Amino acid sequence: MRLRSQTSVMALVLASFVAGTAASAADLSIVSGAVGRDIDELRKHLDMFEAETGISVDIVTMPASTTDQFGQYRLWLSAENPDIDVYRVDVIWAPQLSAHFVDLSEHAADVVDDHFPAIIQSQTVDGRLVALPMFTDAPALYYRSDLLEKHGFEPPATWVELTETAKAIQDAERAEGHDRIWGFVWQGAAYEGLTVNALEWVASNGGGQIVEPDGEISINNENAAEIIDLAATWPGNISPPGVLGYREEEARGVWQVGDAVFMRNWPYAYALSQSDDSAVQDLFDITPLPTGPSGDQNAAGLGGWNLAVSEYSPNKEAAIELVKYLASYEIQKDRAIETTRLPTLPALYEDEDVLAAQPVIGEWLPIFQEAVPRPSAPTKANYNQVSQEFWTAVHATLSGNGDAATNLTQLERNLMRIRRAGW
Ligand code: GLC
């Protein structure tokens, strides 16, 4: 079953790749994964770019999972594929893919200082700026304000409170006939998204960041084990058993039809949840993710997407122009207003049009500013392996295969083996 669906995903990827290159004579091609309306929004901006510059651009679409995208990007880049000019890349992949991307420092010298310095720094590897920011990302806790009010609850401050509130409202709603409702939906599939969810639990409980900025492997500790064991009580209790296969869009699907009290998700889900065809339109709000019972940090995992120009592009000059266009103030402004994607330009958080159309963007600024990065900088070329070991250990615990203390001890050994002499 699993094998078959993976094969068909790859067949689709291949088909869209072939269609994207052979069937048209566009000047450039950009490869991008997507959730929600990402591709429609990108298409709109590419058409605007073409109208302004005469440069046409095809989109090569990817599966939604960043893990699947990374695998494909790595293959194409090591094969020096000349058919893709621009890659939409996750904030975490810069250190691993940097050798294949053009240094944008000089080309973007006139605009880099307009972006948040930390984001530019995250895309700078050995002094080379390998991608320009498109939007940043930090999740929040979405909650059904109508249901919390109806049942007399405040938004939860801790994960323990969330567990209790979710259960109480779920039970009360089911007793009234809302059979399909669940307390909490999130991303529990074995992929990069689970790494971010679990890092948030651990950091919020004073359990560190898996690997610390100085390279120390810190994950095998009591605070981390305590909160992962708490999360292991959720599937089948306050979360659907299927949550262990959920990524962003599966969680949003349950939430947006009105079948969840709480959801952990990124800002893109906000505009969609507010759309006219959403069952939860005007019935929800957001708040920072809870803190752990033994911690005091509202820890949102830092995400975000950036645009890199391939070293193997035969059309680098036009590709650089495109990247600058998609990262520009006007385009980021439209993206924020239409899709609640968080801008990477501080000035847009004071733009009156943005704040009038999407006041939530202002609320999201402190969440983003305090977000916790994944250890992709300290673990360098090993990040994907480190993350995979982490999500595997967490997924096992959530599935009832061993408790967190046992699985984190084994994880620590595996990470030490990966690190050997140094990251
Ligand atoms: C979001 C984030 C990205 C993260 C991914 C995990 O797309 O922006 O950084 O890796 O979710 O699923």
Coordinates of C-alpha atoms and ligand atoms in Angstrom, one line a residue:
M1 CA 0.0 0.0 0.0
R2 CA 2.7 2.4 1.1
L3 CA 5.0 1.3 -1.7
R4 CA 2.3 1.7 -4.3
S5 CA 1.4 5.2 -3.2
Q6 CA 5.1 6.3 -3.2
T7 CA 5.5 4.9 -6.7
S8 CA 2.6 6.8 -8.0
V9 CA 3.8 10.0 -6.3
M10 CA 7.1 9.6 -8.2
A11 CA 5.3 8.9 -11.4
L12 CA 3.3 12.1 -11.0
V13 CA 6.5 14.0 -10.2
L14 CA 8.1 12.6 -13.3
A15 CA 5.1 13.4 -15.5
S16 CA 4.8 16.9 -14.3
F17 CA 8.6 17.3 -14.7
V18 CA 8.5 16.1 -18.3
A19 CA 5.4 18.2 -19.1
G20 CA 7.0 21.2 -17.5
T21 CA 10.1 21.1 -19.6
A22 CA 9.5 19.3 -22.9
A23 CA 6.0 20.5 -23.6
S24 CA 6.7 24.2 -23.4
A25 CA 9.3 26.7 -24.4
A26 CA 9.2 28.8 -21.3
D27 CA 12.3 30.8 -20.5
L28 CA 12.7 29.5 -17.0
S29 CA 11.4 26.8 -14.7
I30 CA 10.8 26.9 -11.0
V31 CA 10.3 23.8 -8.8
S32 CA 8.0 24.2 -5.8
G33 CA 6.2 22.0 -3.3
A34 CA 2.9 23.4 -2.0
V35 CA 0.2 23.4 0.6
G36 CA -3.1 25.2 0.4
R37 CA -3.1 27.8 -2.4
D38 CA 0.7 28.1 -2.8
I39 CA 0.8 27.1 -6.5
D40 CA -2.2 29.3 -7.6
E41 CA -0.6 32.2 -5.8
L42 CA 2.8 31.5 -7.4
R43 CA 1.3 31.2 -10.9
K44 CA -0.4 34.6 -10.4
H45 CA 3.0 36.2 -9.5
L46 CA 4.8 34.4 -12.4
D47 CA 2.2 35.8 -14.8
M48 CA 2.7 39.3 -13.4
F49 CA 6.5 38.8 -13.8
E50 CA 6.1 37.8 -17.4
A51 CA 3.9 40.8 -18.1
E52 CA 6.6 43.1 -16.7
T53 CA 9.7 41.5 -18.1
G54 CA 8.6 39.3 -21.0
I55 CA 10.3 36.3 -19.2
S56 CA 8.0 33.3 -19.1
V57 CA 8.2 30.7 -16.3
D58 CA 6.9 27.1 -15.9
I59 CA 6.2 25.6 -12.5
V60 CA 7.4 22.0 -11.8
T61 CA 5.2 20.9 -8.9
M62 CA 6.4 18.6 -6.0
P63 CA 4.6 16.6 -3.4
A64 CA 3.6 18.5 -0.3
S65 CA 6.1 16.9 2.1
T66 CA 9.4 18.8 2.4
T67 CA 11.1 15.5 3.1
D68 CA 10.0 14.2 -0.3
Q69 CA 11.1 17.4 -2.0
F70 CA 14.5 17.3 -0.4
G71 CA 15.1 13.8 -1.7
Q72 CA 14.2 14.8 -5.3
Y73 CA 16.1 18.1 -5.2
R74 CA 19.2 16.3 -4.0
L75 CA 19.0 13.9 -6.9
W76 CA 18.5 16.6 -9.5
L77 CA 21.2 18.8 -8.1
S78 CA 23.8 16.1 -7.8
A79 CA 23.0 15.1 -11.4
E80 CA 23.6 18.8 -12.3
N81 CA 20.2 19.1 -13.9
P82 CA 20.0 22.1 -16.2
D83 CA 16.2 22.0 -16.6
I84 CA 15.4 23.6 -13.3
D85 CA 16.5 27.2 -12.8
V86 CA 15.0 28.1 -9.5
Y87 CA 14.3 25.9 -6.4
R88 CA 11.9 26.8 -3.7
V89 CA 13.8 25.5 -0.7
D90 CA 12.9 25.0 3.0
V91 CA 14.8 27.1 5.5
I92 CA 16.6 24.0 6.9
W93 CA 18.2 22.8 3.7
A94 CA 20.6 25.7 2.9
P95 CA 23.6 24.1 4.6
Q96 CA 23.1 20.8 2.8
L97 CA 22.4 22.1 -0.7
S98 CA 24.5 25.3 -0.7
A99 CA 27.2 24.0 -3.1
H100 CA 24.7 23.8 -5.9
F101 CA 23.3 27.3 -5.6
V102 CA 24.5 30.6 -6.9
D103 CA 25.9 33.1 -4.4
L104 CA 23.4 35.9 -4.4
S105 CA 25.3 38.3 -2.1
E106 CA 26.3 40.8 -4.8
H107 CA 23.1 40.4 -6.9
A108 CA 20.9 41.1 -3.9
A109 CA 23.1 43.6 -2.2
D110 CA 20.5 46.3 -2.7
V111 CA 17.7 44.4 -0.9
V112 CA 19.3 42.1 1.7
D113 CA 19.2 44.6 4.5
D114 CA 15.4 45.0 4.0
H115 CA 14.9 41.4 5.4
F116 CA 15.1 40.2 9.0
P117 CA 18.9 39.7 9.5
A118 CA 18.3 36.2 11.2
I119 CA 16.6 34.9 8.0
I120 CA 19.4 36.2 5.8
Q121 CA 21.9 34.6 8.1
S122 CA 20.1 31.2 8.0
Q123 CA 20.5 31.3 4.2
T124 CA 24.2 32.3 4.3
V125 CA 26.6 29.4 4.3
D126 CA 30.4 30.1 4.4
G127 CA 29.8 33.7 3.5
R128 CA 27.6 32.8 0.5
L129 CA 24.0 33.9 0.4
V130 CA 22.4 30.8 -1.3
A131 CA 18.7 31.8 -1.2
L132 CA 16.5 34.9 -0.9
P133 CA 13.6 34.7 1.5
M134 CA 10.1 34.3 0.1
F135 CA 8.1 34.0 3.4
T136 CA 8.8 32.9 6.9
D137 CA 6.8 30.4 9.0
A138 CA 6.0 29.8 12.7
P139 CA 3.0 27.7 13.8
A140 CA 0.4 28.7 16.3
L141 CA -2.4 26.8 18.2
Y142 CA -5.6 27.3 16.3
Y143 CA -8.7 26.9 18.6
R144 CA -12.4 27.0 18.2
S145 CA -13.4 30.1 20.1
D146 CA -17.1 29.2 19.8
L147 CA -16.6 25.7 21.4
L148 CA -14.3 27.0 24.1
E149 CA -16.8 29.6 25.1
K150 CA -19.7 27.2 24.9
H151 CA -18.1 24.8 27.3
G152 CA -16.5 27.4 29.6
F153 CA -12.8 27.0 28.8
E154 CA -9.9 29.5 28.2
P155 CA -7.3 28.8 25.6
P156 CA -4.8 26.4 27.3
A157 CA -1.5 27.7 28.6
T158 CA 0.2 24.3 29.0
W159 CA 0.2 21.0 27.1
V160 CA -1.5 19.4 30.1
E161 CA -4.3 21.9 30.0
L162 CA -4.6 21.4 26.3
T163 CA -4.9 17.6 26.8
E164 CA -7.6 18.1 29.4
T165 CA -9.6 20.8 27.6
A166 CA -9.5 18.9 24.3
K167 CA -10.8 15.8 26.0
A168 CA -13.5 17.6 27.9
I169 CA -14.9 19.4 24.8
Q170 CA -14.5 16.4 22.6
D171 CA -16.5 14.3 25.1
A172 CA -19.2 16.9 25.6
E173 CA -19.6 17.5 21.8
R174 CA -19.8 13.8 21.1
A175 CA -22.5 13.4 23.8
E176 CA -24.5 16.0 21.9
G177 CA -24.2 14.0 18.7
H178 CA -21.1 15.5 17.0
D179 CA -19.6 12.0 16.6
R180 CA -16.7 12.8 14.4
I181 CA -15.1 15.5 16.5
W182 CA -11.6 15.2 17.8
G183 CA -9.8 17.3 20.4
F184 CA -6.5 18.0 18.7
V185 CA -5.0 17.6 15.2
W186 CA -1.3 18.0 14.4
Q187 CA 1.4 16.5 12.2
G188 CA 2.4 13.0 13.4
A189 CA 3.6 11.3 10.2
A190 CA 7.2 10.1 10.1
Y191 CA 8.7 13.1 8.2
E192 CA 10.2 16.5 8.8
G193 CA 7.0 17.9 10.1
L194 CA 7.0 15.6 13.1
T195 CA 10.5 16.8 13.9
V196 CA 9.2 20.3 14.1
N197 CA 6.1 19.3 16.2
A198 CA 8.2 17.3 18.6
L199 CA 11.0 19.9 18.9
E200 CA 8.3 22.3 20.0
W201 CA 7.1 20.0 22.7
V202 CA 10.7 19.3 23.9
A203 CA 11.8 23.0 23.8
S204 CA 8.6 24.1 25.6
N205 CA 9.4 21.7 28.4
G206 CA 12.9 22.9 29.0
G207 CA 14.3 19.9 27.1
G208 CA 16.6 21.7 24.7
Q209 CA 16.8 21.6 20.9
I210 CA 17.9 18.0 20.1
V211 CA 21.4 19.2 19.2
E212 CA 22.5 22.5 20.7
P213 CA 24.0 25.4 18.7
D214 CA 27.5 24.3 19.9
G215 CA 26.9 20.8 18.5
E216 CA 26.2 19.0 21.9
I217 CA 23.7 16.2 21.6
S218 CA 21.2 17.1 24.3
I219 CA 18.0 15.1 23.4
N220 CA 18.4 12.3 25.9
N221 CA 17.0 14.1 29.0
E222 CA 14.0 13.8 31.4
N223 CA 12.2 16.9 30.3
A224 CA 12.2 15.7 26.7
A225 CA 11.0 12.2 27.7
E226 CA 8.3 13.6 29.9
I227 CA 6.6 15.6 27.2
I228 CA 7.0 13.0 24.4
D229 CA 5.4 10.5 26.7
L230 CA 2.5 13.0 27.2
A231 CA 2.1 13.3 23.5
A232 CA 2.0 9.5 23.2
T233 CA -1.3 9.6 25.1
W234 CA -2.9 11.7 22.4
P235 CA -3.4 9.3 19.4
G236 CA -6.7 7.5 19.8
N237 CA -7.6 9.6 22.8
I238 CA -7.8 13.3 21.9
S239 CA -6.3 12.9 18.4
P240 CA -7.5 10.5 15.6
P241 CA -5.4 7.3 15.5
G242 CA -4.7 8.3 11.9
V243 CA -2.8 11.4 13.2
L244 CA 0.3 9.2 13.0
G245 CA 0.0 9.6 9.2
Y246 CA -1.0 13.3 9.2
R247 CA 1.0 16.1 7.6
E248 CA -0.1 19.7 7.4
E249 CA -3.0 19.3 4.9
E250 CA -4.5 16.2 6.6
A251 CA -4.7 18.1 9.9
R252 CA -6.2 21.1 8.1
G253 CA -8.8 18.9 6.4
V254 CA -10.2 17.7 9.7
W255 CA -10.1 21.1 11.2
Q256 CA -11.6 23.0 8.3
V257 CA -14.7 20.8 8.1
G258 CA -15.3 21.6 11.8
D259 CA -14.1 18.2 13.3
A260 CA -11.4 19.4 15.6
V261 CA -11.3 21.7 18.7
F262 CA -7.5 22.5 18.4
M263 CA -5.0 22.4 15.5
R264 CA -1.3 23.0 15.4
N265 CA -0.5 24.5 12.1
W266 CA 1.4 27.2 10.1
P267 CA 0.0 30.6 9.1
Y268 CA -1.1 29.4 5.6
A269 CA -4.0 27.6 7.3
Y270 CA -5.5 30.8 8.6
A271 CA -6.6 32.4 5.3
L272 CA -7.9 29.1 4.2
S273 CA -9.9 28.5 7.4
Q274 CA -11.4 32.0 6.9
S275 CA -12.5 31.4 3.4
D276 CA -16.2 31.2 2.4
D277 CA -16.2 27.5 1.9
S278 CA -14.7 26.8 5.4
A279 CA -17.0 25.4 8.1
V280 CA -15.0 27.3 10.8
Q281 CA -15.0 30.7 9.2
D282 CA -15.2 33.3 12.0
L283 CA -15.4 30.6 14.6
F284 CA -11.7 30.3 15.6
D285 CA -8.7 32.2 16.8
I286 CA -5.0 31.6 17.3
T287 CA -2.7 31.7 20.4
P288 CA 0.9 30.7 21.0
L289 CA 1.6 27.0 21.4
P290 CA 1.4 25.9 25.0
T291 CA 4.3 25.4 27.4
G292 CA 5.3 22.1 28.9
P293 CA 4.5 21.1 32.5
S294 CA 8.2 21.5 33.4
G295 CA 9.1 24.4 31.1
D296 CA 8.1 28.0 30.5
Q297 CA 8.7 28.6 26.8
N298 CA 6.0 29.0 24.1
A299 CA 8.1 27.3 21.5
A300 CA 7.1 27.6 17.9
G301 CA 9.4 25.8 15.4
L302 CA 11.0 28.2 12.9
G303 CA 10.1 27.4 9.3
G304 CA 10.1 29.3 6.1
W305 CA 10.8 29.1 2.3
N306 CA 13.4 30.6 0.2
L307 CA 14.4 30.8 -3.4
A308 CA 17.7 29.6 -4.8
V309 CA 19.2 29.8 -8.3
S310 CA 20.7 26.6 -9.5
E311 CA 24.4 26.6 -10.5
Y312 CA 23.4 24.4 -13.5
S313 CA 20.8 26.9 -14.8
P314 CA 21.7 28.1 -18.4
N315 CA 19.8 31.3 -17.7
K316 CA 21.1 32.6 -14.4
E317 CA 20.6 36.2 -15.0
A318 CA 16.9 35.9 -15.6
A319 CA 16.6 33.4 -12.8
I320 CA 18.2 35.9 -10.4
E321 CA 15.7 38.6 -11.6
L322 CA 12.8 36.2 -10.9
V323 CA 14.0 35.4 -7.4
K324 CA 14.4 39.1 -6.5
Y325 CA 10.9 39.7 -7.9
L326 CA 9.2 36.9 -5.8
A327 CA 11.0 38.1 -2.7
S328 CA 10.1 41.8 -3.2
Y329 CA 8.0 44.0 -1.0
E330 CA 5.0 44.2 -3.4
I331 CA 4.9 40.4 -4.0
Q332 CA 5.4 39.5 -0.3
K333 CA 2.6 42.0 0.5
D334 CA 0.2 40.4 -1.9
R335 CA 1.2 37.0 -0.6
A336 CA 0.5 38.0 3.0
I337 CA -2.8 39.6 2.2
E338 CA -4.1 36.7 0.0
T339 CA -2.6 33.7 1.8
T340 CA -1.5 34.9 5.3
R341 CA 2.1 33.8 4.6
L342 CA 4.4 35.7 7.0
P343 CA 6.6 38.3 5.3
T344 CA 10.4 38.3 5.7
L345 CA 10.5 42.1 5.5
P346 CA 9.9 43.9 8.9
A347 CA 8.4 46.9 7.1
L348 CA 5.4 44.8 6.0
Y349 CA 4.4 44.2 9.6
E350 CA 3.7 48.0 9.7
D351 CA 2.1 48.2 6.3
E352 CA -1.4 49.6 6.8
D353 CA -2.9 47.6 4.0
V354 CA -1.5 44.3 5.4
L355 CA -2.7 45.0 8.9
A356 CA -6.1 46.1 7.7
A357 CA -6.6 43.0 5.5
Q358 CA -5.0 40.5 7.8
P359 CA -4.6 41.8 11.4
V360 CA -3.4 38.3 12.4
I361 CA -0.1 39.0 10.6
G362 CA 0.7 41.5 13.4
E363 CA -0.3 39.0 16.1
W364 CA 2.1 36.4 14.5
L365 CA 5.2 38.7 14.6
P366 CA 6.2 37.9 18.3
I367 CA 5.5 34.2 17.7
F368 CA 7.9 34.2 14.7
Q369 CA 10.5 36.3 16.6
E370 CA 10.7 33.9 19.4
A371 CA 10.6 30.7 17.3
V372 CA 13.1 27.9 17.9
P373 CA 15.3 26.8 15.0
R374 CA 15.9 23.2 14.1
P375 CA 19.6 22.2 14.5
S376 CA 20.4 22.4 10.8
A377 CA 23.2 24.9 11.2
P378 CA 25.2 22.9 13.8
T379 CA 24.7 19.5 12.2
K380 CA 25.5 20.8 8.7
A381 CA 25.5 18.1 6.0
N382 CA 24.1 15.6 8.6
Y383 CA 20.9 17.4 9.3
N384 CA 18.6 15.3 7.3
Q385 CA 19.9 12.1 8.9
V386 CA 19.7 13.7 12.4
S387 CA 16.1 14.8 11.8
Q388 CA 15.2 11.3 10.4
E389 CA 16.6 9.6 13.5
F390 CA 14.7 12.0 15.7
W391 CA 11.3 11.7 14.0
T392 CA 11.8 7.9 13.9
A393 CA 12.3 7.7 17.7
V394 CA 9.4 10.0 18.3
H395 CA 7.1 8.2 15.9
A396 CA 8.0 4.8 17.6
T397 CA 7.1 6.3 21.0
L398 CA 3.8 7.7 19.7
S399 CA 3.0 4.4 18.2
G400 CA 3.5 2.6 21.5
N401 CA 6.8 1.0 20.5
G402 CA 8.8 1.7 23.6
D403 CA 8.7 4.6 26.0
A404 CA 10.4 7.9 25.4
A405 CA 13.3 7.3 27.8
T406 CA 14.2 4.0 26.1
N407 CA 13.8 5.5 22.6
L408 CA 15.8 8.6 23.4
T409 CA 18.7 6.6 24.8
Q410 CA 18.9 4.7 21.6
L411 CA 18.5 8.0 19.6
E412 CA 21.4 9.5 21.5
R413 CA 23.6 6.5 20.5
N414 CA 22.6 6.8 16.9
L415 CA 23.3 10.5 16.8
M416 CA 26.7 10.0 18.4
R417 CA 27.5 7.5 15.6
I418 CA 26.5 10.0 13.0
R419 CA 28.6 12.7 14.6
R420 CA 31.7 10.5 15.1
A421 CA 34.6 13.0 15.2
G422 CA 32.5 16.1 14.5
W423 CA 29.4 17.2 12.6
Ligands
GLC1 C1 6.5 24.2 6.9 C2 7.8 25.0 7.3 C3 9.0 24.2 7.0 C4 9.0 22.8 7.6 C5 7.7 22.1 7.1 C6 7.6 20.8 7.9 O1 6.4 24.1 5.5 O2 7.8 26.2 6.7 O3 10.2 24.9 7.4 O4 10.1 22.1 7.3 O5 6.6 22.9 7.4 O6 6.5 20.1 7.4

